[in-house]
Amino acid sequence: MNLTMKNVSKSYGGCVAIEDCTLTIKPGTFNAIIGPNGSGKSTLLRIASLLEEPDRGEVTYSDSTGVLKKDISLRRRIAVVLAGNTLFNDTVFNNVAYGLRIRGYKRHIISDKVHDILGRFQLSDRARRNVRTLSTGEAQRVVVARALVTEPWYLFLDEPTASLDPVNTELIEAVLREYSFRDGMTIVMITHNMFQAKRLADRIIFMYRGRIIEDADSSRFFTSPEDELARRFISGDMVW
Amino acid sequence: MNEILLAFRKAFYLIISLDRELIEIVSLSLCVSLTAILIASVTGIISASLLAFRRFPMRGLIINLLNTFMGLPPVVVGLLLYLILSRSGPLGFLGLLYTPSAMLIAQAILAFPIIAAMSYSSINSVSPDIRLAALGLGATRVQASIAVVRDARYGIISSVMAGLGRVMAEVGAVLIVGGNIAGYTRVMTTTIALEYDKGNFSLAIALGIILLLISLCINSVMYLLQRRVSK
């Protein structure tokens, strides 16, 4: 399933968030969106994941049968991890089970899937605890587990490891890598961590002031970026 | 002093011996108030959800009115309802005046703004990201709204408890529309008022103790909920 964004623009109260963004995401790839704060990364992610409508331009998902209708069945092949704490005030189990329950899975299947994913994130002993009692790292692992348990074709993540220690970051990265390489899940992740982008992504999308400045293979982007702004951003010379 | 002690002794005897009249009054009170709360809760929570998730004309005015009506004087509600339900009133043909149904309507009207306004406030205080997170996990708009309401559940339960507290202690409206008819529309608060007039303090005190115990139960539930939220 391909994702294509054509000339997408979005403004909030007259303030341009993204402008004329064109992008194609190929299935099975790991994509990192990088750029300074306020460059439109989160807006791009929310529009690409169908959480928001663009003011102009179009977003399409297509497969071999053609363009897919933007209905609930398409949206259920997509999962989004938003920035910040977006956990429901409930137990870890109920949070992770949410996506499966709304899809109408049977109880025993939900239980099996939730316990399996909690095991991968080393959260098995936290299943019955309220999410408010978790540490930041544990809570963030629950947020990612909650999205992954639905086994989406497209997974969008907005800074999933921001403010996490190296242990938690490594754990989340390992699971994401596993889903991407083993299951062929398409991942689009916003990150401020250049090393993380280098470690995980096949492709880098660099944004600046609402525009996509450079869109290239990870190895090429970090060794020989075409754009001067991208080069300055990578080298740390950019002052915004 | 002796008279007070004697009244308390008689009151405790009435409670312990499960006096028939006392049980009837308490049962009717609970039946009317709990039904009224059920109706006010369903309509109040649905209204609060619509106000929180939909944008429509006059929305701001409705929210303002709900907040204002939280302090609605019971006697005014009783009076207006009396005029509507009386034989010459627009709904007089229903024959509801001086029936438990009229008392139930009065109590539901009193509880509705409390439950709706407090529930709206609770739902509104849930981060908008929660709704977005639910949508991002594949929820429909209705499912995402339910997720938000669920997240506000402790605040909503508190609003229901506050509404129940108000209607249980209410006397003015039920007295006007119920008529305080023995064995038919006589509830705890109206009986206390009547027995006080008659100088029969033992039944009034017994009912007062029961009212206080119910109030204690309601507050205990609210306290436990608040503790659960803060954990």
Coordinates of C-alpha atoms in Angstrom, one line a residue:
Chain A
M1 CA 0.0 0.0 0.0
N2 CA 1.6 3.3 -1.2
L3 CA 1.0 6.6 0.5
T4 CA 1.1 9.7 -1.8
M5 CA 0.8 13.3 -0.7
K6 CA 0.5 15.8 -3.5
N7 CA 1.0 19.6 -3.0
V8 CA -0.4 19.4 0.5
S9 CA -0.8 22.6 2.5
K10 CA -2.2 23.4 5.9
S11 CA -2.7 26.6 7.9
Y12 CA -3.9 27.3 11.4
G13 CA -5.6 30.7 11.8
G14 CA -3.7 32.2 8.9
C15 CA -0.3 30.7 10.0
V16 CA 1.1 28.3 7.5
A17 CA 2.1 25.0 9.0
I18 CA 3.0 23.1 5.9
E19 CA 3.1 24.3 2.3
D20 CA 3.1 22.4 -1.0
C21 CA 4.4 19.2 0.4
T22 CA 4.7 16.3 -2.1
L23 CA 5.8 12.9 -0.9
T24 CA 5.5 9.2 -1.6
I25 CA 6.0 6.5 1.0
K26 CA 6.7 3.0 -0.3
P27 CA 5.4 0.0 1.6
G28 CA 7.8 -1.8 4.0
T29 CA 10.1 1.2 4.4
F30 CA 11.3 2.9 7.6
N31 CA 11.0 6.7 7.1
A32 CA 12.3 9.4 9.5
I33 CA 11.0 13.0 9.4
I34 CA 13.6 15.4 10.8
G35 CA 13.8 19.1 11.1
P36 CA 13.8 21.9 13.6
N37 CA 10.8 22.7 15.9
G38 CA 8.0 24.4 14.0
S39 CA 9.0 23.0 10.7
G40 CA 5.6 21.2 10.2
K41 CA 6.7 17.7 10.9
S42 CA 3.7 16.9 13.3
T43 CA 1.2 18.5 10.9
L44 CA 2.6 16.5 8.0
L45 CA 2.3 13.3 10.1
R46 CA -1.3 14.0 11.2
I47 CA -2.4 14.7 7.6
A48 CA -0.6 11.7 6.3
S49 CA -2.2 9.5 8.9
L50 CA -5.7 10.8 8.0
L51 CA -6.2 12.5 11.4
E52 CA -6.5 15.9 9.8
E53 CA -7.6 17.1 6.4
P54 CA -5.3 19.3 4.4
D55 CA -6.5 22.8 3.2
R56 CA -5.1 22.1 -0.2
G57 CA -3.6 19.1 -2.0
E58 CA -4.5 15.5 -1.6
V59 CA -3.5 12.4 0.4
T60 CA -4.1 9.0 -1.2
Y61 CA -3.4 5.4 -0.2
S62 CA -3.3 3.0 -3.1
D63 CA -2.6 -0.6 -3.8
S64 CA -2.6 -2.8 -6.8
T65 CA -6.4 -2.4 -7.1
G66 CA -6.1 1.4 -7.2
V67 CA -6.8 4.3 -4.9
L68 CA -8.3 3.2 -1.6
K69 CA -11.4 4.9 -0.1
K70 CA -10.6 6.8 3.1
D71 CA -13.1 4.9 5.2
I72 CA -12.8 3.2 8.5
S73 CA -11.3 0.0 7.0
L74 CA -8.4 2.0 5.7
R75 CA -8.0 3.9 8.9
R76 CA -7.8 0.6 10.8
R77 CA -4.8 -0.3 8.8
I78 CA -3.1 2.7 10.2
A79 CA -1.9 3.4 13.7
V80 CA -0.6 6.7 15.1
V81 CA 1.5 7.4 18.2
L82 CA 1.1 11.0 19.0
A83 CA 3.6 13.1 20.9
G84 CA 3.2 13.4 24.7
N85 CA 1.1 11.3 27.1
T86 CA -2.0 10.1 25.3
L87 CA -2.8 7.2 27.5
F88 CA -6.3 6.6 28.7
N89 CA -6.8 6.8 32.5
D90 CA -7.1 3.0 32.8
T91 CA -4.9 0.0 33.3
V92 CA -2.0 -0.9 31.1
F93 CA -4.0 -3.9 29.8
N94 CA -7.1 -1.9 28.9
N95 CA -5.0 0.7 27.1
V96 CA -3.2 -1.8 25.0
A97 CA -6.4 -3.7 24.4
Y98 CA -8.3 -0.6 23.1
G99 CA -7.5 -0.9 19.4
L100 CA -8.4 -4.6 19.4
R101 CA -11.7 -4.1 21.3
I102 CA -12.9 -1.4 18.8
R103 CA -12.0 -3.9 16.0
G104 CA -14.3 -6.4 17.6
Y105 CA -11.7 -9.1 18.5
K106 CA -12.8 -11.9 20.8
R107 CA -11.7 -11.7 24.4
H108 CA -9.3 -14.6 24.4
I109 CA -7.6 -13.3 21.3
I110 CA -7.3 -9.8 22.8
S111 CA -5.8 -11.3 26.0
D112 CA -3.2 -13.4 24.0
K113 CA -2.2 -10.4 21.8
V114 CA -2.0 -7.9 24.6
H115 CA 0.1 -10.3 26.8
D116 CA 2.4 -11.1 23.9
I117 CA 3.1 -7.4 23.1
L118 CA 3.5 -6.5 26.8
G119 CA 6.1 -9.3 27.0
R120 CA 8.0 -7.8 24.1
F121 CA 8.1 -4.4 25.9
Q122 CA 9.0 -6.0 29.2
L123 CA 5.7 -4.8 30.7
S124 CA 4.1 -8.1 31.6
D125 CA 4.1 -7.4 35.4
R126 CA 2.5 -4.0 34.8
A127 CA -0.6 -5.2 33.0
R128 CA -3.1 -4.6 35.9
R129 CA -1.6 -1.3 37.0
N130 CA -3.1 2.1 36.2
V131 CA -1.0 3.9 33.7
R132 CA -0.7 6.9 36.0
T133 CA 1.5 4.8 38.3
L134 CA 4.1 4.1 35.5
S135 CA 7.4 5.8 34.9
T136 CA 7.8 8.0 31.8
G137 CA 9.7 5.2 30.0
E138 CA 7.1 2.6 30.9
A139 CA 4.3 4.8 29.8
Q140 CA 5.9 5.5 26.5
R141 CA 6.4 1.8 26.0
V142 CA 2.7 1.3 26.6
V143 CA 1.8 4.0 24.0
V144 CA 3.9 2.3 21.4
A145 CA 2.7 -1.2 22.3
R146 CA -0.9 0.1 22.1
A147 CA -0.4 1.0 18.5
L148 CA 1.7 -2.0 17.5
V149 CA -0.7 -4.6 18.9
T150 CA -3.2 -3.6 16.1
E151 CA -0.6 -4.8 13.6
P152 CA -1.1 -1.8 11.3
W153 CA 0.3 -1.6 7.7
Y154 CA 1.3 1.9 8.4
L155 CA 2.7 3.1 11.7
F156 CA 3.1 6.8 12.4
L157 CA 5.1 7.9 15.4
D158 CA 5.7 11.5 16.7
E159 CA 8.9 11.5 18.7
P160 CA 8.2 8.1 20.4
T161 CA 11.5 8.2 22.4
A162 CA 11.7 11.9 23.3
S163 CA 12.9 12.4 26.9
L164 CA 13.6 8.7 27.3
D165 CA 16.8 7.2 28.7
P166 CA 19.0 5.0 26.4
V167 CA 17.6 1.7 27.9
N168 CA 14.0 2.6 27.1
T169 CA 15.0 4.1 23.7
E170 CA 16.9 1.0 22.8
L171 CA 14.0 -1.3 23.8
I172 CA 11.5 0.7 21.7
E173 CA 13.9 0.9 18.7
A174 CA 14.5 -2.9 18.9
V175 CA 10.8 -3.7 18.7
L176 CA 10.2 -1.1 15.9
R177 CA 13.1 -2.6 13.9
E178 CA 11.7 -6.1 14.4
Y179 CA 8.2 -5.1 13.1
S180 CA 9.7 -3.2 10.2
F181 CA 12.2 -5.8 9.0
R182 CA 10.4 -9.0 9.9
D183 CA 6.8 -8.0 9.2
G184 CA 7.3 -5.4 6.5
M185 CA 5.4 -2.7 8.4
T186 CA 5.8 0.7 6.9
I187 CA 7.0 3.2 9.6
V188 CA 7.0 7.0 9.5
M189 CA 8.7 8.5 12.5
I190 CA 9.4 12.0 13.6
T191 CA 12.6 12.3 15.6
H192 CA 15.0 15.0 16.8
N193 CA 17.6 12.5 17.3
M194 CA 19.8 12.4 14.2
F195 CA 21.7 9.3 15.4
Q196 CA 18.3 7.5 15.9
A197 CA 17.3 8.5 12.3
K198 CA 20.6 7.2 11.0
R199 CA 20.2 3.9 13.0
L200 CA 16.7 3.1 12.0
A201 CA 15.6 4.8 8.8
D202 CA 16.0 3.8 5.2
R203 CA 14.9 7.2 4.1
I204 CA 15.1 10.7 5.6
I205 CA 12.6 13.5 5.0
F206 CA 14.0 16.9 6.1
M207 CA 11.6 19.7 6.7
Y208 CA 12.2 23.4 7.2
R209 CA 9.6 26.1 7.7
G210 CA 6.7 24.0 6.5
R211 CA 8.4 22.6 3.4
I212 CA 10.1 19.4 2.5
I213 CA 13.6 20.5 1.7
E214 CA 15.2 17.1 1.1
D215 CA 13.9 13.6 0.7
A216 CA 16.6 11.0 0.3
D217 CA 18.0 7.6 1.2
S218 CA 19.4 7.7 4.7
S219 CA 23.0 6.9 3.7
R220 CA 23.1 9.5 1.0
F221 CA 21.4 12.1 3.1
F222 CA 23.9 11.8 5.9
T223 CA 27.0 11.6 3.7
S224 CA 26.2 14.0 0.9
P225 CA 23.0 16.0 1.4
E226 CA 22.0 18.0 -1.7
D227 CA 20.6 21.0 0.0
E228 CA 22.6 23.5 1.9
L229 CA 20.0 23.8 4.7
A230 CA 20.1 20.0 5.2
R231 CA 23.9 20.1 5.3
R232 CA 23.9 22.8 7.9
F233 CA 21.2 21.0 9.9
I234 CA 23.2 17.7 10.0
S235 CA 26.4 19.5 10.9
G236 CA 24.7 21.4 13.7
D237 CA 25.5 24.8 12.0
M238 CA 21.9 25.7 11.5
V239 CA 20.7 28.5 13.7
W240 CA 16.9 28.9 13.4
Chain B
M1 CA -32.9 17.9 77.3
N2 CA -34.8 14.8 78.5
E3 CA -37.3 15.4 75.6
I4 CA -34.5 15.4 73.1
L5 CA -33.0 12.2 74.5
L6 CA -36.4 10.6 74.5
A7 CA -37.0 11.6 70.9
F8 CA -33.7 10.1 69.9
R9 CA -34.4 6.9 71.8
K10 CA -37.8 6.6 70.0
A11 CA -36.1 7.4 66.7
F12 CA -33.6 4.6 67.1
Y13 CA -36.3 2.2 68.2
L14 CA -38.2 3.1 64.9
I15 CA -35.1 2.4 62.9
I16 CA -34.2 -0.9 64.7
S17 CA -37.7 -2.2 64.7
L18 CA -38.0 -1.4 60.9
D19 CA -41.2 0.6 61.5
R20 CA -43.6 0.0 58.5
E21 CA -44.4 3.7 58.0
L22 CA -40.7 4.6 58.2
I23 CA -39.7 1.8 55.7
E24 CA -42.5 2.9 53.3
I25 CA -41.3 6.6 53.4
V26 CA -37.7 5.7 52.9
S27 CA -38.5 3.2 50.1
L28 CA -40.6 5.8 48.2
S29 CA -37.9 8.5 48.7
L30 CA -35.2 6.2 47.3
C31 CA -37.4 4.9 44.5
V32 CA -38.3 8.5 43.3
S33 CA -34.8 9.9 43.8
L34 CA -32.9 7.1 42.2
T35 CA -35.3 7.0 39.2
A36 CA -35.0 10.8 38.8
I37 CA -31.2 10.5 39.0
L38 CA -31.2 7.7 36.4
I39 CA -33.2 9.9 34.0
A40 CA -31.2 13.0 34.7
S41 CA -27.9 11.0 34.3
V42 CA -28.8 9.6 30.9
T43 CA -30.1 12.9 29.5
G44 CA -27.4 14.9 31.3
I45 CA -24.4 12.9 30.2
I46 CA -25.7 12.7 26.6
S47 CA -26.3 16.5 26.6
A48 CA -22.8 17.1 28.1
S49 CA -21.3 14.9 25.4
L50 CA -23.1 16.7 22.6
L51 CA -22.0 20.1 24.0
A52 CA -18.4 18.9 24.3
F53 CA -18.1 17.2 20.9
R54 CA -20.5 19.1 18.6
R55 CA -20.4 22.8 17.5
F56 CA -23.9 24.2 16.9
P57 CA -25.6 27.6 17.2
M58 CA -26.6 28.7 20.8
R59 CA -24.1 26.2 22.3
G60 CA -22.5 28.9 24.4
L61 CA -25.9 30.1 25.6
I62 CA -26.9 26.5 26.6
I63 CA -23.7 26.0 28.6
N64 CA -24.3 29.3 30.3
L65 CA -27.9 28.4 31.1
L66 CA -26.9 25.0 32.5
N67 CA -24.4 26.6 34.8
T68 CA -27.0 29.1 35.9
F69 CA -29.6 26.4 36.5
M70 CA -27.3 24.5 38.8
G71 CA -28.5 26.8 41.5
L72 CA -32.2 26.6 40.5
P73 CA -34.4 27.2 43.6
P74 CA -36.5 24.0 44.2
V75 CA -39.6 26.0 45.1
V76 CA -39.5 27.8 41.8
V77 CA -39.2 24.5 39.9
G78 CA -42.1 23.1 42.1
L79 CA -44.2 26.2 41.4
L80 CA -43.7 26.1 37.6
L81 CA -44.2 22.4 37.4
Y82 CA -47.4 22.8 39.5
L83 CA -48.7 25.4 37.0
I84 CA -47.9 23.1 34.1
L85 CA -49.3 20.0 35.6
S86 CA -52.4 21.5 37.3
R87 CA -55.8 20.7 35.8
S88 CA -55.9 24.1 34.0
G89 CA -52.2 23.8 32.9
P90 CA -50.9 22.7 29.5
L91 CA -50.1 19.2 30.7
G92 CA -53.0 18.9 33.2
F93 CA -54.7 16.2 31.1
L94 CA -52.0 13.8 32.1
G95 CA -53.3 13.8 35.7
L96 CA -49.8 13.7 37.1
L97 CA -50.1 16.3 39.9
Y98 CA -49.9 14.9 43.4
T99 CA -48.4 11.7 42.1
P100 CA -44.9 10.2 42.6
S101 CA -44.4 10.8 38.9
A102 CA -44.7 14.5 39.4
M103 CA -42.1 14.4 42.2
L104 CA -39.8 12.3 40.0
I105 CA -40.1 14.9 37.2
A106 CA -39.3 17.8 39.6
Q107 CA -36.3 16.0 41.0
A108 CA -35.0 15.1 37.5
I109 CA -35.3 18.8 36.5
L110 CA -33.3 19.8 39.5
A111 CA -30.6 17.2 39.0
F112 CA -30.3 17.6 35.2
P113 CA -28.4 20.9 35.1
I114 CA -26.0 19.7 37.9
I115 CA -25.2 16.5 36.1
A116 CA -25.0 18.0 32.6
A117 CA -22.9 21.1 33.6
M118 CA -20.5 19.1 35.8
S119 CA -20.2 16.3 33.3
Y120 CA -19.5 18.8 30.5
S121 CA -16.8 20.3 32.6
S122 CA -15.2 16.9 33.2
I123 CA -15.4 15.8 29.6
N124 CA -13.9 19.2 28.5
S125 CA -11.0 18.8 30.9
V126 CA -9.9 15.6 29.2
S127 CA -7.0 16.4 26.9
P128 CA -8.0 16.7 23.2
D129 CA -5.1 14.4 22.4
I130 CA -7.1 11.5 24.0
R131 CA -9.7 11.8 21.3
L132 CA -7.1 12.1 18.6
A133 CA -5.2 9.1 20.1
A134 CA -8.4 7.0 19.9
L135 CA -9.0 8.1 16.3
G136 CA -5.3 7.3 15.6
L137 CA -5.9 3.7 16.8
G138 CA -8.8 3.3 14.4
A139 CA -11.8 4.4 16.4
T140 CA -14.8 5.8 14.7
R141 CA -15.9 9.3 15.8
V142 CA -18.5 7.8 18.2
Q143 CA -16.0 5.4 19.6
A144 CA -13.4 8.2 20.1
S145 CA -16.1 10.3 21.9
I146 CA -16.9 7.3 24.2
A147 CA -13.2 7.0 25.0
V148 CA -13.1 10.6 26.1
V149 CA -16.3 10.2 28.2
R150 CA -14.8 7.1 29.7
D151 CA -11.7 9.0 30.6
A152 CA -13.9 11.6 32.4
R153 CA -15.8 8.9 34.2
Y154 CA -14.7 9.8 37.7
G155 CA -15.8 13.4 37.3
I156 CA -19.1 12.3 35.7
I157 CA -19.8 9.9 38.6
S158 CA -19.1 12.8 41.0
S159 CA -21.6 14.9 39.2
V160 CA -24.2 12.1 39.5
M161 CA -23.5 11.9 43.2
A162 CA -23.8 15.6 43.6
G163 CA -27.2 15.5 41.8
L164 CA -28.3 12.6 44.0
G165 CA -27.3 14.6 47.1
R166 CA -29.3 17.5 45.9
V167 CA -32.5 15.6 45.2
M168 CA -32.4 13.5 48.3
A169 CA -32.3 16.6 50.5
E170 CA -34.8 18.5 48.4
V171 CA -38.2 19.5 50.0
G172 CA -39.8 22.5 48.3
A173 CA -40.5 21.1 44.9
V174 CA -41.7 17.6 46.0
L175 CA -44.0 19.2 48.6
I176 CA -45.7 21.4 46.0
V177 CA -46.1 18.8 43.2
G178 CA -46.4 15.8 45.4
G179 CA -48.8 17.2 48.0
N180 CA -47.2 15.1 50.8
I181 CA -50.1 12.5 50.8
A182 CA -49.6 9.8 53.4
G183 CA -48.7 6.4 52.0
Y184 CA -48.6 7.8 48.4
T185 CA -46.3 10.9 47.9
R186 CA -44.9 11.3 51.4
V187 CA -41.1 11.2 51.3
M188 CA -38.4 11.7 53.9
T189 CA -37.9 15.4 53.7
T190 CA -41.6 16.2 53.5
T191 CA -42.3 13.9 56.4
I192 CA -39.6 15.7 58.5
A193 CA -41.2 19.0 57.7
L194 CA -44.7 17.7 58.6
E195 CA -43.7 15.8 61.8
Y196 CA -41.9 18.9 63.0
D197 CA -45.1 20.9 62.5
K198 CA -47.0 18.3 64.5
G199 CA -44.4 18.2 67.2
N200 CA -43.7 14.5 66.6
F201 CA -39.9 14.6 66.7
S202 CA -39.1 10.9 66.9
L203 CA -40.1 10.0 63.3
A204 CA -38.6 13.3 62.1
I205 CA -35.3 12.4 63.9
A206 CA -35.3 8.8 62.6
L207 CA -35.7 10.0 59.1
G208 CA -33.1 12.7 59.7
I209 CA -30.6 10.0 60.8
I210 CA -31.4 7.9 57.7
L211 CA -31.0 11.0 55.5
L212 CA -27.6 11.7 57.1
L213 CA -26.6 8.1 56.6
I214 CA -27.5 8.2 52.9
S215 CA -25.6 11.5 52.6
L216 CA -22.6 9.8 54.3
C217 CA -22.8 6.9 51.8
I218 CA -22.8 9.3 48.9
N219 CA -19.9 11.3 50.2
S220 CA -18.0 8.1 51.0
V221 CA -18.4 7.0 47.4
M222 CA -17.2 10.4 46.2
Y223 CA -14.2 10.3 48.5
L224 CA -13.2 6.8 47.4
L225 CA -13.5 7.9 43.7
Q226 CA -11.4 11.0 44.4
R227 CA -8.8 8.8 46.1
R228 CA -8.8 6.4 43.1
V229 CA -8.3 9.3 40.7
S230 CA -5.4 10.8 42.7
K231 CA -3.6 7.4 43.0

